[in-house]
XYZ file of C-alpha atoms in Angstrom:
692
model
C -10.066 13.184 -30.140
C -12.968 15.320 -31.233
C -15.489 14.599 -33.942
C -14.886 15.880 -37.434
C -18.350 17.228 -38.077
C -20.185 20.020 -36.250
C -21.822 18.526 -33.200
C -21.830 18.815 -29.437
C -18.590 17.425 -28.176
C -19.314 14.338 -26.092
C -16.610 14.308 -23.491
C -17.309 15.943 -20.256
C -17.631 15.049 -16.684
C -20.422 16.856 -15.237
C -22.839 15.949 -12.592
C -25.773 18.151 -12.125
C -27.911 18.906 -9.186
C -31.338 17.728 -9.855
C -33.288 14.636 -10.350
C -35.409 14.404 -13.397
C -36.968 11.017 -13.026
C -36.650 7.566 -11.606
C -34.946 8.477 -8.346
C -34.745 5.599 -5.872
C -36.349 6.250 -2.522
C -34.525 3.398 -0.797
C -31.217 1.731 -1.455
C -30.593 -1.806 -0.293
C -27.124 -3.075 0.566
C -25.458 -4.904 -2.265
C -25.495 -8.681 -2.302
C -22.917 -10.961 -3.889
C -23.597 -11.900 -7.485
C -21.715 -13.513 -10.298
C -19.827 -11.068 -12.468
C -21.061 -10.839 -16.053
C -18.367 -12.247 -18.326
C -20.412 -13.903 -21.069
C -22.861 -12.317 -23.503
C -20.516 -9.407 -24.223
C -21.385 -8.091 -20.780
C -24.762 -6.908 -19.509
C -26.950 -4.241 -21.057
C -27.198 -0.980 -19.121
C -29.001 1.196 -21.670
C -30.132 1.018 -25.288
C -31.423 4.121 -27.121
C -34.699 3.506 -28.882
C -34.538 3.650 -32.663
C -35.170 7.198 -33.856
C -34.590 8.767 -30.447
C -31.042 10.089 -30.748
C -30.035 13.401 -32.278
C -26.629 11.898 -33.116
C -25.652 8.723 -35.005
C -23.667 7.458 -32.008
C -26.578 7.304 -29.564
C -24.152 7.030 -26.652
C -20.452 7.535 -25.894
C -18.250 8.140 -22.844
C -19.346 5.262 -20.620
C -17.882 5.549 -17.113
C -18.201 3.070 -14.234
C -17.119 3.100 -10.598
C -17.393 0.406 -7.935
C -17.998 1.922 -4.510
C -15.154 1.307 -2.047
C -15.669 3.981 0.625
C -19.367 3.609 1.413
C -19.487 0.957 4.115
C -22.237 -1.609 3.629
C -22.866 -0.282 0.139
C -19.350 -1.049 -1.077
C -19.449 -3.087 -4.264
C -22.413 -1.265 -5.753
C -21.714 -0.008 -9.260
C -22.571 3.364 -10.787
C -22.513 4.094 -14.514
C -22.986 7.304 -16.446
C -22.410 8.184 -20.087
C -22.963 10.784 -22.763
C -26.623 10.146 -23.638
C -27.287 11.714 -27.001
C -31.015 12.209 -26.667
C -33.056 15.037 -25.165
C -35.028 14.585 -21.949
C -37.695 17.282 -21.662
C -35.834 19.328 -24.245
C -32.386 19.218 -22.627
C -29.482 16.828 -22.309
C -28.794 15.050 -19.019
C -26.258 12.801 -17.379
C -28.067 9.544 -16.528
C -26.980 7.678 -13.394
C -27.480 3.904 -13.412
C -26.847 1.583 -10.487
C -26.232 -2.143 -10.100
C -26.466 -3.842 -6.700
C -25.680 -7.333 -8.009
C -22.232 -7.116 -9.527
C -23.373 -5.721 -12.862
C -25.941 -8.410 -13.669
C -28.791 -5.879 -13.865
C -29.114 -2.097 -13.861
C -31.638 0.520 -12.793
C -31.870 4.195 -13.654
C -31.398 6.092 -10.391
C -31.757 9.651 -11.623
C -30.848 12.089 -14.359
C -28.427 14.880 -13.492
C -29.706 18.010 -15.230
C -27.100 20.780 -15.611
C -29.620 23.174 -17.098
C -31.387 23.356 -13.729
C -28.236 25.091 -12.422
C -27.394 26.896 -15.669
C -30.663 27.399 -17.588
C -28.988 28.414 -20.853
C -26.550 25.472 -20.864
C -28.718 22.696 -22.226
C -26.117 20.366 -23.760
C -23.959 17.959 -21.763
C -20.838 16.050 -22.686
C -17.862 14.055 -21.415
C -18.903 12.763 -17.975
C -16.426 11.412 -15.429
C -17.241 9.717 -12.100
C -15.004 9.751 -9.024
C -15.473 8.461 -5.489
C -13.634 10.560 -2.905
C -11.431 8.111 -0.925
C -10.797 10.329 2.129
C -11.934 13.552 3.747
C -11.121 16.384 1.318
C -12.083 19.808 2.605
C -15.788 19.592 3.337
C -16.169 16.463 1.188
C -16.495 13.287 3.255
C -14.956 10.026 2.167
C -17.423 8.240 -0.094
C -18.774 11.406 -1.739
C -19.367 10.821 -5.439
C -18.236 13.525 -7.848
C -19.397 13.937 -11.424
C -17.541 16.304 -13.700
C -18.325 17.260 -17.265
C -18.390 19.919 -19.931
C -21.673 21.749 -20.553
C -22.629 24.251 -23.236
C -25.550 26.162 -24.759
C -27.497 24.806 -27.700
C -25.403 26.805 -30.183
C -22.156 25.551 -28.534
C -20.967 29.157 -28.203
C -19.177 28.501 -24.895
C -17.700 25.654 -22.867
C -17.801 25.202 -19.106
C -16.278 22.486 -16.902
C -18.365 21.853 -13.814
C -18.437 19.435 -10.883
C -21.447 18.080 -9.016
C -21.505 15.979 -5.863
C -23.653 13.273 -4.336
C -23.576 12.279 -0.678
C -26.064 9.434 -1.049
C -24.278 7.150 -3.513
C -25.633 8.815 -6.627
C -29.303 9.167 -5.775
C -29.324 12.979 -5.545
C -26.844 15.596 -6.696
C -25.940 19.194 -5.928
C -23.770 21.677 -7.761
C -20.255 21.950 -6.339
C -18.418 24.471 -8.533
C -17.297 25.628 -11.946
C -13.704 24.609 -12.625
C -13.108 26.678 -15.755
C -14.811 28.318 -18.730
C -13.722 28.581 -22.338
C -14.791 29.551 -25.809
C -17.076 27.828 -28.307
C -17.151 24.022 -28.317
C -15.773 23.728 -31.816
C -13.361 21.022 -32.942
C -10.556 22.250 -35.191
C -7.186 20.449 -34.883
C -5.564 22.285 -37.786
C -2.398 24.363 -37.240
C -4.394 27.496 -38.063
C -7.045 26.771 -35.428
C -8.210 29.699 -33.289
C -10.565 27.786 -30.990
C -10.426 28.345 -27.208
C -12.461 25.459 -25.823
C -12.011 23.712 -22.476
C -13.218 20.125 -22.261
C -12.662 16.476 -21.273
C -12.263 16.610 -17.468
C -11.018 13.893 -15.132
C -10.583 13.912 -11.346
C -8.031 12.684 -8.815
C -6.258 13.762 -5.632
C -2.680 15.011 -5.577
C -0.093 13.698 -3.112
C -1.184 16.282 -0.524
C -4.806 15.157 -0.666
C -6.050 18.132 -2.694
C -8.738 17.726 -5.327
C -7.417 18.077 -8.883
C -9.376 18.321 -12.124
C -7.410 17.555 -15.290
C -8.777 18.671 -18.668
C -8.016 19.850 -22.207
C -7.332 23.546 -22.822
C -7.157 25.281 -26.219
C -6.331 28.734 -24.883
C -2.534 28.682 -25.262
C -2.400 29.169 -29.020
C -0.394 32.384 -28.678
C 2.465 30.110 -27.612
C 1.975 27.779 -30.577
C 0.088 25.220 -28.442
C -2.918 23.877 -30.326
C -4.193 22.224 -27.178
C -2.678 21.400 -23.805
C -3.698 18.940 -21.134
C -3.783 20.922 -17.895
C -5.011 20.873 -14.321
C -6.486 23.131 -11.682
C -6.180 22.239 -8.019
C -8.526 22.971 -5.145
C -7.298 23.156 -1.552
C -10.814 23.537 -0.130
C -12.624 20.464 -1.430
C -13.650 21.889 -4.805
C -15.185 25.157 -3.631
C -12.535 27.240 -5.426
C -9.799 26.439 -7.900
C -6.198 27.567 -8.297
C -4.222 28.573 -11.356
C -3.979 26.501 -14.526
C -0.888 24.257 -14.703
C 0.322 22.224 -17.657
C 0.729 18.473 -17.836
C 1.682 18.435 -21.534
C 1.801 21.517 -23.786
C 3.846 21.375 -26.986
C 4.472 24.636 -28.861
C 4.868 23.241 -32.378
C 1.354 24.096 -33.683
C 0.795 20.401 -34.431
C 0.847 18.012 -31.455
C -2.500 18.196 -29.715
C -2.719 16.171 -26.481
C -6.188 15.669 -25.040
C -8.539 13.401 -23.086
C -6.280 13.111 -20.061
C -6.867 10.718 -17.165
C -4.570 10.255 -14.164
C -3.998 7.396 -11.703
C -1.921 7.092 -8.567
C 0.195 3.927 -8.456
C 1.216 1.785 -5.506
C 4.607 3.495 -5.155
C 2.931 6.900 -4.736
C 3.824 8.083 -8.238
C 1.199 9.285 -10.705
C 0.713 8.263 -14.308
C -1.183 10.423 -16.825
C -2.399 9.117 -20.175
C -3.762 11.132 -23.071
C -4.205 10.930 -26.821
C -2.117 13.067 -29.168
C -4.141 14.259 -32.151
C -2.152 14.953 -35.349
C 0.103 11.987 -34.594
C 1.669 10.107 -36.268
C 0.975 12.847 -38.822
C -1.673 15.439 -39.539
C -2.917 13.365 -42.465
C -3.005 9.978 -40.697
C -4.030 11.373 -37.288
C -4.924 8.234 -35.337
C -4.364 9.880 -31.938
C -1.879 7.464 -30.317
C -1.909 7.223 -26.529
C 1.015 8.716 -24.569
C 1.874 8.823 -20.880
C 3.906 10.769 -18.315
C 4.924 10.104 -14.707
C 4.808 12.524 -11.772
C 5.819 12.336 -8.117
C 2.896 14.413 -6.839
C 0.208 14.577 -9.543
C 0.785 18.249 -10.341
C 4.489 18.487 -11.237
C 5.079 16.958 -14.652
C 8.182 16.739 -16.865
C 8.334 18.870 -20.000
C 7.693 17.500 -23.469
C 5.100 15.322 -25.118
C 5.675 12.156 -23.072
C 6.144 8.527 -24.124
C 3.913 6.474 -26.442
C 2.289 3.347 -25.002
C 3.528 0.436 -27.101
C 4.170 -3.279 -27.043
C 7.676 -4.617 -27.556
C 6.882 -4.996 -31.296
C 5.806 -1.339 -31.610
C 2.040 -1.889 -31.750
C 0.178 0.809 -29.852
C -3.247 2.097 -28.931
C -5.058 5.302 -29.770
C -8.033 7.567 -29.124
C -9.635 8.367 -25.771
C -7.385 6.417 -23.383
C -8.160 5.863 -19.717
C -5.654 4.718 -17.068
C -6.001 3.012 -13.698
C -3.549 1.297 -11.387
C -4.793 -1.854 -9.669
C -2.928 -3.650 -6.868
C -3.521 -7.082 -8.418
C -1.662 -8.784 -11.234
C 1.993 -8.341 -10.321
C 4.502 -7.575 -7.567
C 3.894 -3.850 -8.096
C 0.295 -4.188 -9.236
C -0.755 -3.446 -12.794
C -1.157 -0.263 -14.784
C -4.073 -0.740 -17.203
C -4.961 1.534 -20.113
C -8.048 1.256 -22.302
C -8.513 2.992 -25.647
C -10.834 2.980 -28.620
C -8.569 1.255 -31.143
C -5.297 -0.553 -31.640
C -2.513 0.753 -33.869
C 0.129 -0.837 -36.025
C 3.752 0.093 -35.384
C 3.335 2.658 -38.189
C 0.355 4.237 -36.423
C -2.513 2.943 -38.600
C -5.761 1.778 -36.969
C -5.676 -1.993 -36.426
C -8.323 -3.616 -34.263
C -8.760 -2.762 -30.605
C -9.908 -5.467 -28.181
C -7.312 -5.244 -25.409
C -6.272 -3.287 -22.388
C -2.599 -2.474 -22.430
C -0.958 -3.648 -19.200
C 2.324 -2.724 -17.534
C 3.738 -4.568 -14.525
C 6.619 -2.185 -13.807
C 4.847 1.019 -12.715
C 4.645 2.356 -16.272
C 8.266 1.742 -17.216
C 9.415 -0.523 -20.038
C 7.321 -2.481 -22.489
C 3.580 -3.096 -22.258
C 1.516 -6.247 -22.795
C -2.090 -6.944 -23.780
C -4.967 -8.121 -21.587
C -8.233 -8.966 -23.391
C -11.242 -6.734 -22.896
C -14.335 -8.022 -21.115
C -16.544 -6.321 -23.743
C -15.643 -5.860 -27.402
C -17.024 -3.414 -29.940
C -16.466 -2.162 -33.478
C -13.208 -0.307 -32.971
C -12.982 0.861 -36.589
C -16.676 1.831 -36.868
C -17.476 -0.452 -39.775
C -20.405 -2.437 -38.346
C -23.094 0.242 -38.183
C -22.392 2.010 -34.899
C -20.637 5.361 -34.630
C -17.662 5.885 -32.349
C -18.297 2.700 -30.401
C -15.717 2.047 -27.687
C -15.095 5.772 -27.353
C -13.883 7.110 -23.984
C -14.806 3.936 -22.145
C -14.259 3.448 -18.427
C -13.282 0.674 -16.033
C -12.842 0.001 -12.328
C -12.257 -2.896 -9.918
C -14.375 -4.417 -7.170
C -13.527 -3.593 -3.528
C -11.644 -6.888 -3.139
C -9.778 -6.157 -6.371
C -10.611 -9.546 -7.902
C -13.060 -8.331 -10.571
C -12.497 -5.714 -13.231
C -15.573 -3.940 -14.631
C -15.421 -2.462 -18.132
C -18.114 -0.060 -19.356
C -18.263 0.912 -23.008
C -20.607 1.795 -25.833
C -21.206 -1.077 -28.260
C -22.827 -0.883 -31.684
C -26.389 -2.156 -31.999
C -27.157 -2.970 -35.625
C -30.893 -3.129 -34.917
C -31.209 0.472 -33.747
C -28.186 1.876 -35.566
C -26.971 3.403 -32.292
C -24.571 2.319 -29.581
C -25.754 0.585 -26.421
C -24.007 0.875 -23.059
C -22.728 -2.462 -21.763
C -20.671 -3.547 -18.740
C -18.643 -6.748 -18.605
C -16.126 -8.286 -16.243
C -12.889 -10.225 -16.235
C -10.917 -11.596 -13.270
C -7.802 -9.716 -12.219
C -6.149 -12.777 -10.634
C -6.226 -15.765 -12.979
C -3.954 -18.231 -14.737
C -3.767 -17.669 -18.492
C -3.219 -20.338 -21.137
C -2.787 -19.603 -24.845
C -4.517 -21.908 -27.315
C -1.598 -21.806 -29.763
C 0.672 -23.187 -27.017
C -1.670 -26.001 -25.986
C -1.454 -29.609 -27.209
C -2.983 -29.544 -30.686
C -4.423 -32.114 -33.069
C -5.433 -31.435 -36.678
C -6.032 -27.716 -36.235
C -4.406 -24.558 -37.578
C -2.605 -21.712 -35.819
C -3.921 -18.379 -37.124
C -2.138 -15.065 -36.691
C -4.503 -12.245 -35.737
C -3.745 -8.780 -34.347
C -6.599 -8.896 -31.825
C -5.874 -12.395 -30.566
C -4.202 -12.698 -27.178
C -0.443 -13.048 -27.804
C -1.162 -12.449 -31.512
C -2.409 -15.957 -32.405
C -5.455 -18.191 -32.080
C -6.421 -21.725 -33.123
C -8.773 -22.239 -36.067
C -9.914 -25.117 -38.285
C -11.077 -27.167 -35.317
C -13.225 -28.818 -37.938
C -12.595 -32.570 -37.936
C -13.416 -35.595 -35.814
C -9.812 -35.771 -34.581
C -9.418 -32.018 -34.029
C -8.813 -30.852 -30.496
C -7.082 -28.237 -28.358
C -5.897 -29.575 -25.004
C -4.775 -27.148 -22.326
C -2.382 -28.430 -19.686
C -3.532 -26.677 -16.533
C -1.624 -26.859 -13.263
C -3.211 -25.626 -10.029
C -1.841 -25.802 -6.468
C -4.948 -27.238 -4.821
C -7.946 -29.345 -5.746
C -11.275 -27.599 -6.113
C -13.847 -26.028 -8.354
C -12.465 -23.491 -10.831
C -14.092 -21.116 -13.299
C -12.717 -21.245 -16.829
C -13.297 -18.258 -19.123
C -12.877 -19.173 -22.787
C -12.046 -16.470 -25.331
C -13.379 -17.467 -28.738
C -14.711 -16.190 -32.032
C -17.571 -17.661 -34.052
C -18.345 -15.999 -37.359
C -20.890 -18.574 -38.550
C -23.905 -16.438 -37.631
C -25.365 -19.231 -35.477
C -24.612 -20.870 -32.146
C -21.652 -23.225 -32.158
C -20.170 -25.533 -29.541
C -17.273 -27.767 -28.570
C -17.199 -30.888 -26.475
C -15.118 -30.322 -23.339
C -13.556 -32.996 -21.164
C -11.536 -32.487 -17.987
C -8.801 -35.019 -17.201
C -10.220 -37.433 -19.750
C -13.642 -37.588 -18.119
C -17.048 -37.529 -19.745
C -17.457 -34.696 -22.230
C -19.888 -31.839 -21.740
C -20.822 -29.123 -24.221
C -19.810 -25.478 -24.159
C -21.862 -23.057 -26.253
C -20.464 -20.204 -28.334
C -23.063 -17.607 -29.380
C -22.117 -15.972 -32.677
C -19.638 -13.112 -32.813
C -19.780 -10.290 -35.358
C -17.129 -11.990 -37.513
C -14.052 -14.211 -37.276
C -11.992 -11.389 -35.808
C -14.303 -10.291 -33.021
C -13.969 -12.052 -29.683
C -16.291 -12.930 -26.817
C -16.126 -15.029 -23.678
C -17.803 -18.339 -22.876
C -17.572 -19.902 -19.429
C -17.498 -23.297 -17.763
C -16.852 -24.721 -14.303
C -14.231 -27.445 -13.904
C -13.319 -29.644 -10.951
C -9.525 -29.735 -11.006
C -6.991 -31.845 -9.129
C -3.965 -30.452 -7.329
C -1.115 -30.481 -9.832
C -1.525 -31.315 -13.513
C -4.876 -31.335 -15.313
C -6.019 -31.405 -18.916
C -8.953 -29.496 -20.389
C -9.643 -30.678 -23.947
C -11.873 -28.848 -26.447
C -12.986 -31.132 -29.285
C -14.875 -30.598 -32.539
C -18.540 -31.515 -32.104
C -20.142 -30.650 -35.418
C -20.053 -26.848 -35.477
C -17.309 -24.270 -35.851
C -15.529 -21.834 -33.552
C -11.957 -20.679 -32.968
C -10.155 -20.630 -29.611
C -7.855 -17.866 -28.438
C -7.078 -18.480 -24.766
C -8.520 -19.518 -21.414
C -8.375 -17.898 -17.975
C -8.587 -20.199 -14.953
C -9.476 -18.796 -11.537
C -11.521 -19.108 -8.362
C -14.048 -16.342 -7.838
C -13.293 -15.673 -4.173
C -9.549 -16.346 -4.155
C -6.704 -14.201 -5.390
C -4.419 -16.605 -7.222
C -0.792 -15.426 -7.121
C 0.406 -13.721 -10.276
C 2.267 -15.959 -12.709
C 5.068 -14.786 -14.964
C 7.941 -15.875 -17.112
C 11.113 -14.225 -15.800
C 13.327 -13.056 -18.661
C 16.957 -11.988 -18.399
C 17.662 -8.632 -20.014
C 21.102 -9.547 -21.344
C 20.373 -12.955 -22.860
C 16.613 -12.760 -23.437
C 16.366 -16.252 -21.926
C 14.073 -17.590 -19.244
C 14.659 -18.416 -15.612
C 13.910 -22.094 -15.003
C 14.800 -25.086 -12.840
C 17.213 -27.281 -14.757
C 15.593 -30.246 -16.538
C 12.245 -29.538 -14.879
C 13.415 -31.172 -11.662
C 11.038 -31.255 -8.712
C 13.755 -32.170 -6.194
C 14.866 -30.010 -3.310
C 18.185 -28.432 -4.157
C 17.780 -28.513 -7.945
C 19.607 -25.577 -9.503
C 18.281 -22.552 -11.372
C 19.504 -21.895 -14.921
C 18.457 -19.923 -17.981
C 17.070 -21.453 -21.167
C 15.277 -20.457 -24.351
C 11.504 -20.701 -24.399
C 10.201 -24.257 -24.020
C 6.518 -23.680 -23.144
C 6.800 -25.708 -19.954
C 5.690 -24.774 -16.421
C 9.300 -25.107 -15.282
C 9.691 -21.619 -16.812
C 6.624 -20.202 -15.042
C 6.923 -18.562 -11.633
C 4.303 -17.489 -9.116
C 5.194 -14.240 -7.370
C 3.411 -14.121 -4.041
C 3.684 -11.631 -1.202
C 5.753 -12.622 1.839
C 6.117 -9.752 4.341
C 7.804 -6.403 4.607
C 7.664 -5.830 0.852
C 9.352 -9.133 -0.001
C 8.097 -11.909 -2.257
C 8.186 -15.669 -2.570
C 9.036 -16.789 -6.106
C 7.567 -20.267 -6.608
C 8.229 -22.556 -9.555
C 4.961 -23.705 -11.109
C 6.328 -27.109 -12.116
C 7.619 -28.110 -8.670
C 5.697 -25.727 -6.372
C 9.034 -25.108 -4.661
C 10.550 -21.788 -3.707
C 13.447 -20.034 -5.397
C 16.210 -19.621 -2.819
C 19.915 -19.244 -2.211
C 20.898 -22.577 -0.639
C 22.381 -22.887 2.839
C 21.692 -19.189 3.471
C 24.916 -18.429 1.600
C 26.022 -14.836 1.285
C 28.879 -15.603 -1.109
C 29.145 -14.209 -4.623
C 28.587 -16.904 -7.241
C 26.289 -19.167 -5.208
C 23.856 -20.824 -7.597
C 20.187 -20.208 -6.890
C 18.002 -23.268 -6.536
C 14.658 -24.491 -5.248
C 13.477 -25.916 -1.950
C 10.223 -26.512 -0.156
C 9.008 -23.669 2.064
C 11.230 -22.987 5.068
C 10.084 -19.495 6.163
C 13.731 -18.472 5.915
C 14.789 -15.074 4.567
C 16.905 -16.887 1.992
C 13.619 -17.709 0.182
C 12.454 -14.087 0.149
C 13.205 -11.623 -2.612
C 12.666 -7.951 -3.285
C 11.769 -6.919 -6.820
C 13.117 -3.422 -7.312
C 11.828 -1.751 -10.502
C 14.293 0.110 -12.698
C 13.583 3.074 -14.945
C 14.284 0.880 -17.983
C 11.343 -1.409 -17.273
C 13.274 -4.256 -15.663
C 13.633 -5.524 -12.086
C 16.605 -6.168 -9.883
C 15.773 -9.347 -7.958
C 17.544 -9.163 -4.592
C 17.780 -11.894 -1.964
C 16.606 -10.755 1.446
C 19.157 -12.834 3.353
C 22.292 -11.959 1.382
C 21.308 -8.615 -0.136
C 22.764 -9.847 -3.432
C 21.382 -9.759 -6.944
C 20.004 -12.646 -8.975
C 22.019 -12.814 -12.212
C 23.215 -15.023 -15.043
C 26.749 -16.057 -14.174
C 29.455 -14.252 -16.179
C 26.781 -12.687 -18.411
C 26.472 -15.948 -20.339
C 24.164 -16.145 -23.342
C 24.080 -19.953 -23.374
C 21.194 -22.302 -22.674
C 21.746 -23.961 -19.313
C 23.948 -21.176 -17.921
C 23.911 -20.984 -14.145
C 21.726 -18.397 -12.408
C 23.513 -17.253 -9.257
C 23.760 -14.347 -6.825
C 26.344 -11.540 -6.905
C 26.825 -8.092 -5.511
C 25.549 -5.240 -7.625
C 27.609 -4.788 -10.810
C 25.289 -2.711 -13.002
C 25.421 -5.472 -15.638
C 22.232 -6.147 -17.589
C 22.647 -9.815 -16.625
C 21.345 -8.682 -13.206
C 18.135 -7.252 -14.681
C 14.969 -9.261 -15.274
C 11.662 -8.635 -17.002
C 8.437 -10.315 -15.914
C 6.138 -11.308 -18.801
C 2.589 -12.632 -18.577
C 1.092 -12.554 -22.079
C 1.674 -15.840 -23.899
C 2.607 -17.575 -20.679
C 1.483 -21.135 -21.575
């Protein structure tokens, strides 16, 4: 989504060949360090007051964690659209962290004007680490793409630069495409011919692909298309333009495309659609499409990214697939703001997550770093075109974004982290005393707990872990008092300690606090109690920093909308599986952990026993139950995603489908196995948000 006033467009991936200043002469291998969850992330860069030629100061933060560079894997690189001049020109700064994002150093400035002397403005950077040999590009090569232009913005050029030394030095690779003036005009009468907003990936054949926005199809009624050009020689030359989404109605204007390859080999593209939901409202909702090869895409506009209640996201989306979080990994999408079901701007402090390879409904996952999504706090276009990536072990997610700084009036660049494998507990579903449940659109699961204001006020989370040990607890809170606040925290009734909550911008802006808790195997309580100051609690995430905890879900039947559970919360071997309405008990929570050969163990959180078909039965109608681990195929399940966003859950031993017997809608109805019938009673959705 472009800016509405004349200005250089800040969305390009470029990486120029030249170092302007601050180049490192030696790079040390990365060392382990704690990820930065608290403090709204760590500061990468802050423009000095009066230095920027634009009210934003910065936009377009992008981060990558190296995964194909041997001993240097885990180092982080960040670039962004830096809206100041360095020696009279714009540059792409490259920052590095060797300690998990705790601190940052400027490595170099990539200077496009050293390759193209008349193109002195930069915009829209995008970073990509090449995962395999591609033409002459070795695995581990870093690519930087962007759009560059002259000072009068009379042309637009998408270029790619490369670095073979982890971002320390850069050389020009090639020009991908050129277009007309960099002028933003989304009106139906627009005549602009700009190319901008590049992103990079490989197609299914291992060819380099650059995706970008293209305004040159207006003769066909297409205001703007999202397109690609492919290179079969490692980016030296580029093939013909192909469309991902191009709508000939002189209104829909897709842009800001990013593409990810998922674990099943399919590709997902996300992009905003300017002039939606209408030309007057125009909040640029995020849409997506799926492709088998990354270059062949279905016709039409695509599908909006929405929750089950119709809430969506909009403006400058970015997509990645990560292997953690679910049986088929997780598709994550970031964006600048949230949207109501009617398409109006409404907050924006969550990733949208999908656990079924892009199909079906989406859920929310709280951001590591929050910002002023609606631009009311003094920044300009904070949270715009942000980026994220995961650590090499997949356990840490890094989010880079621009965040308003009310002291300078500009946006800083900050990077924060959240765990990708954690147990989540909602405050509104904890044990509560003399507090109030508050509905809020940016709260996890839509609610938080406020008025923790009295001597007998507390929020007690019932936490169940499989083994004793030390656990990290991330606490999502808001504190609009303007001063530090705190709660007293006690674990399993022990002596209370204090957790501090630095102030948040207001009572609707969230941050993370953190504590360490020694937990017992099985049930634990973590109680947050009023201690003289005020803060609200949204949720907690419990995890171990070096261990991937199996993903936990509620398993919901498509036909009845009810939850898979073990009857009466039994912990006995042989207890039967049934369905029941939501009870907020761990008997309805299931851990889905990898077995072998693409199969999964499905473990009940209340009993720690495995879902199975008893006695290795292969008969239709056999009730599913639970039993301790036996290493038998009757305890292994395949979760086969459907195009409607549900799973068929199939027993490895019998080859039959988990279902609700006779399509019953009743609480307590038996969950059994049966051959495939096509009935929706044999389809299940896995849900994580609100899992308490």
